[in-house]
XYZ file of C-alpha atoms in Angstrom:
605
model
C -17.006 19.360 11.761
C -20.417 19.768 10.169
C -22.787 22.257 11.085
C -25.346 21.664 14.609
C -28.183 19.166 13.977
C -30.817 21.059 15.463
C -33.656 19.079 17.692
C -36.174 19.353 15.443
C -33.958 17.988 12.246
C -35.509 17.634 9.134
C -36.662 13.906 8.117
C -34.251 14.264 5.339
C -31.622 15.136 6.916
C -31.911 12.274 9.849
C -32.740 9.707 6.799
C -28.791 10.949 5.635
C -27.198 10.217 8.821
C -28.299 6.908 8.925
C -27.263 6.184 5.554
C -23.611 7.624 7.008
C -24.202 5.264 10.475
C -21.008 3.163 10.487
C -21.438 -0.906 10.718
C -19.515 -0.822 13.862
C -21.808 -2.536 16.700
C -21.104 -0.011 19.398
C -22.491 2.028 17.031
C -26.378 0.604 16.427
C -26.607 -0.335 20.222
C -25.537 3.389 21.145
C -29.059 4.506 18.874
C -31.018 1.507 20.057
C -31.161 -0.310 16.715
C -30.524 -4.657 17.670
C -27.194 -5.778 15.589
C -28.602 -7.803 12.309
C -28.380 -11.338 12.070
C -25.959 -13.000 9.212
C -28.407 -15.638 8.485
C -32.092 -15.948 9.310
C -32.103 -19.762 10.452
C -30.265 -22.800 11.352
C -27.880 -23.908 7.995
C -29.814 -25.857 5.251
C -27.884 -29.163 3.662
C -27.380 -28.290 0.023
C -25.582 -27.708 -3.036
C -22.983 -24.578 -2.255
C -24.032 -21.433 -4.217
C -21.502 -19.779 -5.614
C -20.233 -16.620 -4.496
C -22.056 -13.279 -5.535
C -19.755 -10.472 -5.221
C -20.657 -7.216 -3.535
C -21.863 -4.162 -5.345
C -18.963 -1.746 -4.951
C -20.440 1.091 -1.917
C -19.609 4.758 -3.069
C -16.668 6.125 -1.422
C -16.899 8.292 1.671
C -15.664 11.458 2.482
C -14.650 12.313 5.769
C -16.071 10.273 8.659
C -18.979 8.463 9.411
C -21.419 9.772 11.644
C -23.163 7.597 14.293
C -27.041 8.482 14.327
C -27.118 8.506 18.215
C -24.219 10.942 17.808
C -26.411 13.814 16.586
C -29.490 13.033 18.713
C -30.832 14.924 21.405
C -30.333 15.160 25.237
C -32.321 11.710 26.208
C -35.525 12.838 27.913
C -35.902 9.747 30.406
C -37.872 9.613 32.696
C -35.415 9.012 34.979
C -34.733 12.854 34.279
C -37.767 13.879 35.074
C -38.477 11.875 37.672
C -35.550 14.234 38.932
C -37.098 17.039 38.054
C -40.725 16.193 39.835
C -38.832 14.913 42.992
C -37.201 18.833 42.958
C -40.199 19.597 43.125
C -41.838 17.442 45.684
C -39.280 18.750 47.887
C -39.906 22.096 47.639
C -43.263 21.043 48.157
C -42.423 19.489 51.742
C -40.699 22.315 52.347
C -43.128 24.574 51.905
C -45.501 21.766 54.286
C -42.927 21.977 57.371
C -43.393 26.025 57.021
C -47.061 25.955 57.227
C -46.943 23.725 60.100
C -44.285 25.656 62.211
C -46.560 28.746 61.247
C -50.520 27.795 60.580
C -51.345 24.304 61.290
C -54.464 24.294 60.670
C -53.724 25.492 56.444
C -52.490 21.838 56.064
C -55.844 21.119 56.235
C -57.283 23.553 53.706
C -58.873 22.410 50.426
C -56.979 24.480 48.246
C -54.250 22.403 49.615
C -55.289 19.214 49.469
C -56.167 19.954 46.465
C -52.077 20.545 45.502
C -51.322 17.853 47.021
C -53.510 15.728 45.221
C -52.074 16.904 42.079
C -48.931 16.592 43.167
C -49.344 12.971 43.815
C -51.294 12.306 40.449
C -48.959 14.110 38.104
C -46.327 11.531 40.390
C -47.593 8.916 39.944
C -48.548 9.523 36.162
C -44.950 9.935 35.522
C -43.923 5.826 36.633
C -47.163 4.903 34.608
C -46.214 6.483 31.275
C -43.636 4.045 29.511
C -40.524 5.094 28.656
C -40.490 4.726 24.975
C -43.641 4.096 23.069
C -46.152 6.016 21.781
C -47.472 7.011 25.036
C -44.201 8.489 26.126
C -46.004 12.602 24.616
C -48.199 11.679 27.554
C -44.988 12.889 29.690
C -45.947 16.859 29.021
C -48.540 16.660 31.480
C -46.640 15.757 34.526
C -45.171 19.234 34.531
C -48.723 20.674 33.322
C -50.502 18.930 36.442
C -47.946 20.916 38.425
C -48.292 23.985 37.144
C -52.233 23.724 38.786
C -50.956 21.849 41.903
C -48.627 25.746 42.114
C -52.370 27.693 41.457
C -53.967 25.790 44.435
C -50.953 26.587 46.731
C -50.783 30.086 45.983
C -54.284 30.613 46.452
C -53.756 28.817 50.068
C -50.883 31.475 51.254
C -52.037 34.351 49.888
C -49.562 36.106 51.808
C -46.099 34.232 51.312
C -45.797 35.321 47.458
C -42.558 32.904 47.712
C -44.557 30.513 47.164
C -45.473 30.836 43.376
C -42.078 30.716 43.017
C -42.579 26.758 43.171
C -43.922 27.325 39.056
C -40.361 27.700 38.009
C -39.582 23.721 38.782
C -42.085 23.061 35.879
C -41.509 25.361 33.638
C -38.013 24.451 33.045
C -39.099 21.025 32.287
C -40.997 22.154 30.371
C -39.343 24.333 28.172
C -35.759 22.598 28.123
C -37.358 19.193 28.026
C -39.767 19.290 25.323
C -39.789 20.622 21.927
C -41.728 23.894 20.732
C -45.355 22.706 21.019
C -44.523 22.417 24.761
C -43.737 26.315 24.991
C -47.262 27.612 25.445
C -48.126 25.290 28.485
C -45.980 27.199 31.080
C -47.280 30.431 29.889
C -51.221 29.956 30.455
C -50.123 27.633 33.390
C -48.416 30.990 34.829
C -51.856 33.037 33.873
C -54.010 30.768 35.704
C -51.736 30.518 38.740
C -52.364 34.544 38.657
C -55.939 33.897 37.913
C -57.067 31.480 40.717
C -57.101 34.378 43.513
C -59.328 36.192 41.486
C -61.595 33.642 40.684
C -61.924 32.886 44.142
C -62.274 36.631 44.916
C -65.401 36.855 41.290
C -63.843 40.823 40.820
C -61.234 41.862 38.831
C -58.532 44.549 40.287
C -59.060 48.076 40.508
C -55.826 49.238 40.619
C -52.072 49.448 38.386
C -50.941 47.302 41.364
C -53.539 44.889 41.270
C -53.396 44.071 37.086
C -49.188 44.153 38.458
C -49.833 40.981 40.290
C -51.619 39.154 38.289
C -49.388 39.885 34.765
C -46.036 40.266 36.314
C -45.898 36.275 36.969
C -46.423 35.204 33.234
C -44.721 37.763 31.768
C -41.929 36.350 33.712
C -42.615 32.816 32.833
C -42.852 33.943 29.724
C -39.118 35.304 29.723
C -37.609 32.118 31.444
C -39.693 29.815 28.970
C -38.030 31.294 25.700
C -34.223 31.359 27.236
C -34.360 28.004 28.995
C -35.902 26.288 25.591
C -33.398 28.499 23.482
C -29.921 27.159 25.858
C -31.805 24.249 25.940
C -31.314 23.593 22.166
C -27.702 25.400 22.254
C -26.706 22.901 24.434
C -28.099 19.686 22.567
C -26.554 21.766 19.543
C -23.205 21.068 21.041
C -23.479 17.901 22.735
C -24.247 16.616 19.113
C -20.581 18.107 18.187
C -19.518 16.649 20.516
C -21.195 13.234 20.727
C -19.558 13.288 16.799
C -16.483 14.735 18.024
C -16.372 11.371 21.026
C -17.693 8.957 18.405
C -14.941 10.008 15.748
C -12.049 10.056 18.344
C -13.073 7.015 19.928
C -13.365 4.951 16.727
C -9.787 6.065 14.905
C -8.304 5.264 18.651
C -10.248 2.064 18.247
C -8.742 2.047 14.165
C -5.531 3.364 15.002
C -5.475 0.559 17.882
C -6.408 -2.693 15.221
C -3.950 -1.379 12.899
C -1.124 -1.129 15.532
C -1.566 -4.949 16.799
C -2.170 -6.299 13.465
C 1.688 -5.009 11.605
C 4.462 -6.799 12.278
C 6.093 -4.230 13.177
C 6.812 -2.157 16.490
C 4.699 0.626 16.914
C 5.055 3.619 19.639
C 2.960 7.061 19.570
C 4.609 9.770 22.286
C 2.935 12.809 22.999
C 4.789 15.661 22.939
C 5.388 15.449 26.473
C 7.736 12.528 25.955
C 4.781 9.938 27.747
C 3.345 6.697 25.397
C 0.066 7.061 23.834
C -0.008 3.835 22.289
C 2.486 1.173 21.495
C 1.926 -2.525 20.144
C 2.812 -6.159 21.621
C 5.818 -5.981 19.389
C 7.493 -2.992 20.744
C 7.508 -4.788 23.565
C 8.859 -7.754 22.459
C 11.700 -5.389 20.660
C 12.583 -3.616 23.750
C 13.115 -6.838 25.728
C 15.309 -7.963 23.698
C 17.083 -4.943 23.054
C 17.547 -4.514 27.205
C 15.204 -1.402 27.421
C 15.761 1.184 30.343
C 12.937 3.299 30.518
C 14.738 6.092 32.331
C 17.472 6.345 29.621
C 14.571 5.783 27.111
C 17.265 3.592 24.979
C 18.813 -0.589 24.916
C 21.165 -1.909 26.339
C 21.757 -4.088 23.564
C 21.694 -2.056 20.279
C 24.228 -2.302 18.180
C 25.306 -0.581 14.662
C 25.109 -2.124 11.154
C 28.239 -3.330 11.848
C 26.426 -5.058 14.405
C 29.550 -4.678 16.561
C 29.256 -0.660 17.550
C 26.687 -0.223 20.286
C 24.952 2.455 19.946
C 24.552 5.928 22.075
C 21.496 6.048 23.790
C 21.723 9.783 22.331
C 21.590 7.895 18.834
C 19.019 5.295 18.900
C 15.616 5.573 17.517
C 13.651 6.588 20.636
C 15.650 9.844 21.799
C 16.564 11.172 18.149
C 12.702 11.121 17.174
C 12.230 12.505 20.279
C 14.439 15.008 19.727
C 12.849 15.958 16.703
C 14.669 14.171 14.200
C 12.759 12.504 10.875
C 14.142 9.261 9.586
C 13.395 6.446 7.672
C 15.018 3.162 6.587
C 18.307 3.158 9.536
C 19.234 -0.101 9.583
C 20.197 -0.788 13.624
C 20.585 -4.815 15.450
C 19.109 -5.226 19.034
C 19.777 -8.074 20.914
C 23.008 -10.147 22.559
C 25.839 -11.348 20.388
C 24.508 -14.809 19.085
C 21.048 -13.715 19.532
C 20.296 -10.538 17.237
C 17.741 -8.977 15.330
C 18.103 -6.471 12.019
C 15.523 -3.912 12.968
C 14.515 -0.831 10.416
C 13.903 2.011 12.115
C 11.465 5.233 10.932
C 10.406 7.845 12.601
C 8.017 10.735 12.243
C 6.831 13.599 13.593
C 2.466 14.208 14.036
C 0.637 17.598 12.783
C -2.544 18.429 12.538
C -3.793 20.021 9.607
C -3.381 23.824 11.577
C 0.321 22.869 11.988
C -0.226 21.362 15.321
C 2.176 18.798 17.030
C 0.594 16.050 18.265
C 2.933 13.694 19.077
C 5.714 11.468 17.102
C 5.313 8.026 15.698
C 7.933 5.644 15.654
C 8.316 2.086 13.546
C 10.971 -0.466 13.958
C 10.410 -3.605 10.868
C 12.124 -6.961 11.910
C 13.675 -7.118 8.680
C 16.874 -10.018 10.222
C 15.704 -12.515 7.346
C 16.328 -10.363 4.658
C 19.815 -8.935 6.068
C 20.946 -12.542 6.428
C 19.801 -12.745 3.034
C 21.673 -10.211 1.542
C 25.001 -10.867 3.933
C 25.114 -14.320 2.474
C 24.301 -12.894 -1.232
C 27.219 -10.913 -0.680
C 29.758 -13.463 0.877
C 28.630 -15.513 -1.613
C 29.499 -13.260 -4.431
C 33.052 -12.324 -2.618
C 33.382 -16.129 -2.401
C 33.272 -16.870 -5.813
C 34.996 -13.480 -7.523
C 38.337 -14.793 -5.509
C 37.576 -18.152 -7.197
C 37.373 -17.131 -10.194
C 40.368 -14.308 -9.863
C 42.681 -16.322 -10.346
C 42.128 -18.495 -12.851
C 41.623 -15.965 -14.701
C 44.824 -13.870 -14.072
C 46.310 -17.244 -15.217
C 44.662 -16.917 -18.952
C 45.514 -13.290 -19.031
C 49.145 -13.464 -18.394
C 49.610 -16.676 -20.939
C 47.023 -14.130 -23.495
C 50.172 -11.630 -22.698
C 52.552 -13.955 -23.463
C 50.979 -15.315 -26.835
C 50.265 -12.271 -27.950
C 54.589 -10.792 -27.541
C 56.031 -14.385 -28.024
C 53.919 -15.137 -31.680
C 52.557 -13.152 -34.653
C 48.868 -13.803 -34.192
C 48.599 -11.732 -37.808
C 50.947 -14.157 -39.618
C 48.709 -17.485 -37.485
C 45.605 -15.470 -38.321
C 44.525 -15.000 -34.904
C 44.492 -11.806 -34.157
C 41.480 -11.195 -34.262
C 40.289 -14.746 -32.251
C 43.048 -13.820 -29.602
C 41.508 -10.126 -29.084
C 38.178 -11.311 -28.478
C 39.196 -13.617 -26.147
C 41.925 -11.017 -24.002
C 38.946 -8.246 -24.726
C 36.486 -10.066 -22.677
C 38.863 -11.904 -20.131
C 39.515 -8.063 -19.773
C 35.576 -7.399 -19.231
C 35.455 -9.919 -16.646
C 38.299 -9.168 -14.601
C 36.886 -6.117 -14.284
C 32.888 -7.228 -13.325
C 34.986 -9.426 -10.829
C 37.019 -6.542 -9.691
C 33.595 -4.636 -8.835
C 32.268 -7.329 -6.872
C 35.208 -7.534 -5.048
C 35.075 -3.481 -4.190
C 31.520 -3.300 -3.819
C 31.739 -6.499 -0.905
C 34.365 -4.215 0.985
C 32.656 -3.140 3.951
C 34.297 0.115 4.444
C 36.054 1.834 1.009
C 39.842 2.088 1.847
C 41.491 5.149 0.171
C 45.561 6.145 0.217
C 45.634 9.999 0.801
C 48.071 12.065 -1.121
C 48.367 14.994 -2.755
C 46.608 14.433 -6.407
C 46.175 16.152 -9.810
C 42.199 15.997 -10.536
C 42.504 17.547 -13.781
C 45.512 15.419 -15.292
C 43.406 12.886 -13.965
C 40.191 13.872 -16.052
C 41.985 14.088 -19.132
C 43.632 10.411 -18.421
C 40.099 9.279 -18.258
C 38.983 11.081 -21.077
C 42.225 9.831 -23.355
C 41.426 6.481 -22.703
C 38.064 6.026 -23.209
C 37.797 7.755 -26.854
C 38.422 4.420 -28.439
C 35.255 3.401 -27.268
C 33.876 5.981 -27.597
C 34.783 6.419 -31.290
C 33.544 3.113 -32.111
C 30.521 3.969 -30.681
C 29.554 7.291 -32.637
C 30.206 9.754 -29.259
C 32.336 12.500 -28.879
C 33.949 12.860 -25.728
C 36.028 16.350 -24.944
C 37.698 17.494 -21.678
C 37.471 20.802 -20.288
C 40.043 20.893 -17.271
C 42.288 23.561 -16.394
C 45.427 22.862 -15.980
C 46.298 21.508 -12.734
C 43.389 20.903 -9.981
C 45.510 19.433 -6.756
C 43.461 17.836 -3.910
C 43.893 15.429 -1.409
C 42.904 11.987 -2.110
C 43.347 8.639 -3.370
C 44.679 9.276 -7.166
C 43.675 5.472 -8.545
C 40.341 5.892 -6.574
C 39.571 9.177 -8.641
C 40.481 7.295 -11.787
C 38.092 4.939 -10.853
C 34.958 7.266 -10.354
C 35.588 9.035 -13.633
C 36.861 5.868 -15.734
C 32.677 4.531 -14.358
C 31.370 7.535 -15.252
C 32.420 8.298 -18.323
C 32.016 4.350 -19.776
C 28.402 4.674 -18.244
C 27.821 7.775 -20.288
C 29.484 7.195 -23.283
C 27.552 3.431 -23.126
C 23.904 5.061 -22.868
C 24.581 7.917 -25.398
C 23.035 6.873 -28.725
C 25.320 7.418 -31.751
C 26.068 11.024 -32.712
C 25.754 12.065 -29.073
C 28.145 13.936 -26.733
C 30.073 13.905 -23.471
C 31.500 16.870 -21.359
C 33.899 16.441 -18.271
C 34.589 19.648 -16.625
C 36.555 20.005 -13.573
C 35.985 23.601 -11.556
C 36.958 24.880 -7.903
C 34.735 26.870 -5.982
C 36.246 27.619 -2.350
C 37.453 25.189 -0.137
C 35.957 22.419 -3.104
C 36.289 20.802 -5.853
C 33.741 19.776 -8.340
C 33.563 17.104 -11.654
C 30.797 16.853 -13.923
C 30.353 14.277 -16.170
C 27.686 15.397 -18.863
C 25.567 13.234 -21.630
C 23.477 14.003 -24.670
C 22.258 10.065 -23.812
C 18.894 8.213 -22.962
C 18.603 9.883 -19.220
C 17.201 8.352 -16.284
C 13.670 8.585 -14.743
C 12.886 9.986 -11.381
C 11.942 7.042 -10.185
C 15.129 5.467 -11.111
C 17.513 7.875 -9.541
C 16.145 6.842 -6.214
C 18.245 4.248 -6.508
C 20.495 5.003 -9.622
C 23.602 4.526 -5.837
C 22.252 1.248 -4.987
C 24.054 -1.990 -5.146
C 23.468 -4.402 -8.160
C 20.191 -1.642 -9.724
C 20.246 -1.174 -13.492
C 17.935 1.747 -14.751
C 14.910 -0.152 -16.856
C 15.698 1.028 -19.803
C 18.872 -0.811 -19.398
C 17.304 -4.027 -18.356
C 14.802 -3.768 -21.479
C 17.750 -2.801 -23.713
C 20.114 -5.919 -22.292
C 22.866 -4.146 -22.090
C 25.826 -5.458 -20.184
C 26.591 -4.844 -16.536
C 25.954 -6.203 -13.214
C 24.677 -2.694 -11.335
C 27.973 -2.098 -9.430
C 29.800 0.951 -11.371
C 27.530 3.988 -9.464
C 27.816 2.076 -5.875
C 31.597 2.195 -5.830
C 31.904 5.851 -7.109
C 29.562 6.252 -4.220
C 31.524 4.445 -2.206
C 34.859 5.746 -2.977
C 33.364 9.631 -2.703
C 32.421 9.834 0.644
C 35.631 7.634 1.444
C 37.081 11.025 0.318
C 34.153 12.807 2.479
C 32.541 14.384 -0.205
C 29.122 13.114 -2.148
C 27.669 12.721 -5.897
C 24.744 14.025 -7.363
C 22.802 13.684 -10.405
C 20.390 15.761 -12.881
C 18.641 13.997 -15.588
C 15.530 13.849 -17.679
C 14.455 11.340 -20.052
C 15.686 11.296 -23.548
C 17.218 14.407 -22.034
C 20.896 13.445 -21.084
C 22.379 13.227 -17.730
C 24.740 14.870 -15.394
C 26.875 13.411 -13.065
C 28.157 16.040 -10.017
C 31.434 15.231 -7.962
C 31.647 17.207 -5.417
C 35.318 16.643 -3.123
C 37.086 18.488 -0.539
C 40.517 19.955 -1.410
C 41.870 18.849 1.894
C 41.068 16.388 3.501
C 39.353 16.350 7.313
C 42.507 15.518 9.814
C 42.203 13.273 12.755
C 40.058 14.968 15.573
C 38.780 17.338 13.350
C 35.134 17.570 12.223
C 34.270 16.749 8.583
C 33.743 19.487 6.048
C 31.216 17.646 5.404
């Protein structure tokens, strides 16, 4: 928040505020300026001029402040009329008192002069236009009222309270005008005090008489300074309040416009759970899900499998209001046969000082993308099944050919070996495609020796590593037993070792370690290869993802190995992490529980 803007702001500061004024017509209207027209007259026929790119505006910092927001309190004739009517009402009360006590006083010349001055001041108030150069003449209205007070007080010397009438014009001058008007009420008070002296044509001869003359100007001086300072502070506070209000109004307009401009359901909840903002898409998704405001959940909301109905406490709004922050959660809304895929995000909103102001939820409709992904995966599975049958026959006949004939004597050993190697590679790829297409990774749990599996995997990769010039060694205990699927765990190590050898330059090394830590077993596969960038690490375990360096080098693969490794690991209630730096190698760490959770028992993970 900027410093308070004084009423007597310098011209340079006013110019700066004008430059910061936004182009929103609402703010221009507040300041009294009319929006500029986009063209000066009707369009003229003729050749179109080439479009000229506008000069980019310099970046601004903070919130643009409307000029009207920094303006002082409005000094309109309506406000001044209120003050004048209060003065007139006081005079009427004074006249009523005189009429009840001494009616003849109403005809005194001084009282009639006072009434005439009051009438003249009131007429001047309505004669001065509310804007323009003549508006400064309004200062004469309270000045004339002060003169009238002098005649009223002289009419009633036995009623000292009549001098209190001066308070209204004094407050008017002190609070409604600038510093230049401050001497007027003081000199007016002196005039009111000296009218009786002038009437008597003699100065006081006693201290009390002099005190009666001086007390009113002194009090008026104190009141004038105090009111002026208070009005100055009030204008400063009001300026800040207007700036804050303009900023809040602008932010609310931007938030509403943005929420209605995006093709996503956007809702903002206050800390008490009430809705502060929601767009039209939110209503559509709520209608589709059968939303119940009492439970803050939909009746037709399902998990990623499109079949498992989510409980109210598992749905986006209730999770968000519990304080959860999440991103990218997939769920389906709508009755079976008419469902939409939604990606749900939720995040808490805090101010700069950490104050919690609410929760925002966003729901993106990704039905087309989800259907396209499902269609792609179904196609890959169908193609994989179609390819697997003839490929199995090819591999079988190659085995028969190898066993039934002396290929070296026939001069076909190299050719058949190449066919066999490529057929087995293609068979492995098809196996990966089928494994990746499984909705759920199935494992058969039994006691398994992970150390032995590690040694077997290292032995199987040694020929490939020797050909690539990479050293592979295993640093494992004699036995490490755990509950798991030995075949699937072998697949995990084979994939990790295959990648490590494939992406490690000649002369590098790969080390496999197995260790037990409490109730878990840790398997590390570390290499001195090309490494993985931080950006690629975020997507490394996604299906069909391949790092940029791998794609640039045109290395073979379909990007399924690591996603299968993750699926197998998670099927064993474990997890996998990677630590890598480009050019410094990578370390994949698979953590598995030694004992699988029993049915009905909570998962260790």
